[in-house]
Amino acid sequence: MRYMYHATPYENLGKILENGLTPGPDGLIYLTEKPTDAVKFIAIRGYRDILVVEVKIPKKLENTIEETFDHSEKFFQCRCFASTVPIKSDRIKDYYRYSI
């Protein structure tokens, strides 16, 4: 079992707890290996009240997670990944609120 992190504006909490994480317009759900890394991608867009969702990635679904290279690893100082399939709410282990 692997755990990864997704960040979004905090206002999305209710929708995520009800429906899980769904792909954005580009068909992907972005994930990082650390919660603070996920925060970087939302904070840079100007959000200050941030939700970080910790999700379980079972072995059988690891093939649905791919590393992405559409960001500057040097700038963000982390790797980024994406899920190609929705992440159901029962795979949410925990969530955290970051206020900047």
mmCIF file of C-alpha atoms in Angstrom:
data_model
loop_
_atom_site.group_PDB
_atom_site.id
_atom_site.type_symbol
_atom_site.label_atom_id
_atom_site.label_comp_id
_atom_site.label_asym_id
_atom_site.label_seq_id
_atom_site.Cartn_x
_atom_site.Cartn_y
_atom_site.Cartn_z
ATOM 1 C CA MET A 1 0.000 0.000 0.000
ATOM 2 C CA ARG A 2 1.315 3.416 -0.990
ATOM 3 C CA TYR A 3 0.026 6.802 0.172
ATOM 4 C CA MET A 4 0.005 9.925 -1.987
ATOM 5 C CA TYR A 5 -1.324 13.466 -1.616
ATOM 6 C CA HIS A 6 -3.599 15.725 -3.639
ATOM 7 C CA ALA A 7 -4.169 19.440 -2.928
ATOM 8 C CA THR A 8 -7.131 21.599 -3.868
ATOM 9 C CA PRO A 9 -8.942 24.661 -2.504
ATOM 10 C CA TYR A 10 -10.441 23.787 0.908
ATOM 11 C CA GLU A 11 -13.942 24.631 -0.326
ATOM 12 C CA ASN A 12 -13.895 21.322 -2.278
ATOM 13 C CA LEU A 13 -13.856 19.165 0.883
ATOM 14 C CA GLY A 14 -17.576 18.255 0.917
ATOM 15 C CA LYS A 15 -17.634 17.309 -2.756
ATOM 16 C CA ILE A 16 -14.490 15.187 -2.376
ATOM 17 C CA LEU A 17 -15.765 13.335 0.700
ATOM 18 C CA GLU A 18 -18.982 12.574 -1.169
ATOM 19 C CA ASN A 19 -17.628 11.749 -4.640
ATOM 20 C CA GLY A 20 -13.907 11.116 -4.186
ATOM 21 C CA LEU A 21 -11.347 12.720 -6.486
ATOM 22 C CA THR A 22 -12.261 13.061 -10.128
ATOM 23 C CA PRO A 23 -9.975 13.945 -13.016
ATOM 24 C CA GLY A 24 -9.751 17.580 -14.062
ATOM 25 C CA PRO A 25 -10.271 18.922 -17.581
ATOM 26 C CA ASP A 26 -6.996 17.329 -18.700
ATOM 27 C CA GLY A 27 -8.197 13.893 -17.526
ATOM 28 C CA LEU A 28 -5.746 13.665 -14.613
ATOM 29 C CA ILE A 29 -5.673 13.823 -10.807
ATOM 30 C CA TYR A 30 -2.337 15.230 -9.683
ATOM 31 C CA LEU A 31 -0.546 13.617 -6.733
ATOM 32 C CA THR A 32 2.684 14.053 -4.797
ATOM 33 C CA GLU A 33 4.677 11.929 -2.375
ATOM 34 C CA LYS A 34 4.512 14.462 0.502
ATOM 35 C CA PRO A 35 1.637 16.680 1.673
ATOM 36 C CA THR A 36 3.766 19.828 1.680
ATOM 37 C CA ASP A 37 4.698 19.192 -1.949
ATOM 38 C CA ALA A 38 1.025 19.064 -2.938
ATOM 39 C CA VAL A 39 0.470 22.429 -1.203
ATOM 40 C CA LYS A 40 3.094 24.074 -3.442
ATOM 41 C CA PHE A 41 1.052 23.461 -6.592
ATOM 42 C CA ILE A 42 -2.074 25.141 -5.172
ATOM 43 C CA ALA A 43 -0.374 27.953 -3.249
ATOM 44 C CA ILE A 44 1.398 29.149 -6.396
ATOM 45 C CA ARG A 45 -2.053 29.639 -7.968
ATOM 46 C CA GLY A 46 -2.964 32.087 -5.182
ATOM 47 C CA TYR A 47 -5.051 29.871 -2.908
ATOM 48 C CA ARG A 48 -4.481 30.410 0.818
ATOM 49 C CA ASP A 49 -6.995 27.957 2.340
ATOM 50 C CA ILE A 50 -5.836 24.582 1.067
ATOM 51 C CA LEU A 51 -7.101 21.030 1.473
ATOM 52 C CA VAL A 52 -4.610 18.180 1.226
ATOM 53 C CA VAL A 53 -6.122 14.734 0.793
ATOM 54 C CA GLU A 54 -4.129 11.628 1.696
ATOM 55 C CA VAL A 55 -5.133 8.724 -0.537
ATOM 56 C CA LYS A 56 -4.345 5.013 -0.450
ATOM 57 C CA ILE A 57 -2.881 3.580 -3.620
ATOM 58 C CA PRO A 58 -3.237 -0.210 -3.447
ATOM 59 C CA LYS A 59 -0.661 -2.321 -5.290
ATOM 60 C CA LYS A 60 -3.258 -3.374 -7.868
ATOM 61 C CA LEU A 61 -3.849 0.299 -8.838
ATOM 62 C CA GLU A 62 -0.221 1.476 -8.909
ATOM 63 C CA ASN A 63 -0.238 1.028 -12.700
ATOM 64 C CA THR A 64 -2.818 3.848 -12.913
ATOM 65 C CA ILE A 65 -0.296 6.322 -11.434
ATOM 66 C CA GLU A 66 2.294 7.844 -13.753
ATOM 67 C CA GLU A 67 5.005 10.415 -13.155
ATOM 68 C CA THR A 68 4.336 13.716 -14.914
ATOM 69 C CA PHE A 69 6.924 16.035 -16.374
ATOM 70 C CA ASP A 70 4.791 19.124 -17.025
ATOM 71 C CA HIS A 71 6.354 21.111 -14.195
ATOM 72 C CA SER A 72 9.836 22.250 -13.212
ATOM 73 C CA GLU A 73 11.161 19.681 -10.750
ATOM 74 C CA LYS A 74 13.997 22.084 -9.941
ATOM 75 C CA PHE A 75 11.568 24.930 -9.114
ATOM 76 C CA PHE A 76 9.068 22.870 -7.093
ATOM 77 C CA GLN A 77 11.779 20.610 -5.632
ATOM 78 C CA CYS A 78 9.597 17.531 -5.900
ATOM 79 C CA ARG A 79 8.266 14.968 -8.305
ATOM 80 C CA CYS A 80 4.648 14.988 -9.429
ATOM 81 C CA PHE A 81 2.413 12.106 -10.438
ATOM 82 C CA ALA A 82 -1.063 11.733 -11.902
ATOM 83 C CA SER A 83 -3.851 9.213 -11.671
ATOM 84 C CA THR A 84 -5.650 8.394 -14.874
ATOM 85 C CA VAL A 85 -8.723 7.055 -13.051
ATOM 86 C CA PRO A 86 -11.062 8.516 -10.393
ATOM 87 C CA ILE A 87 -10.083 7.939 -6.761
ATOM 88 C CA LYS A 88 -13.120 6.799 -4.776
ATOM 89 C CA SER A 89 -13.849 8.385 -1.388
ATOM 90 C CA ASP A 90 -13.239 5.071 0.430
ATOM 91 C CA ARG A 91 -9.555 5.387 -0.558
ATOM 92 C CA ILE A 92 -9.237 8.678 1.324
ATOM 93 C CA LYS A 93 -7.227 7.928 4.448
ATOM 94 C CA ASP A 94 -7.164 11.433 5.883
ATOM 95 C CA TYR A 95 -7.240 15.099 4.964
ATOM 96 C CA TYR A 96 -5.514 18.204 6.257
ATOM 97 C CA ARG A 97 -6.169 21.935 6.156
ATOM 98 C CA TYR A 98 -3.306 24.306 5.380
ATOM 99 C CA SER A 99 -3.863 28.024 5.763
ATOM 100 C CA ILE A 100 -1.186 30.264 4.335
#
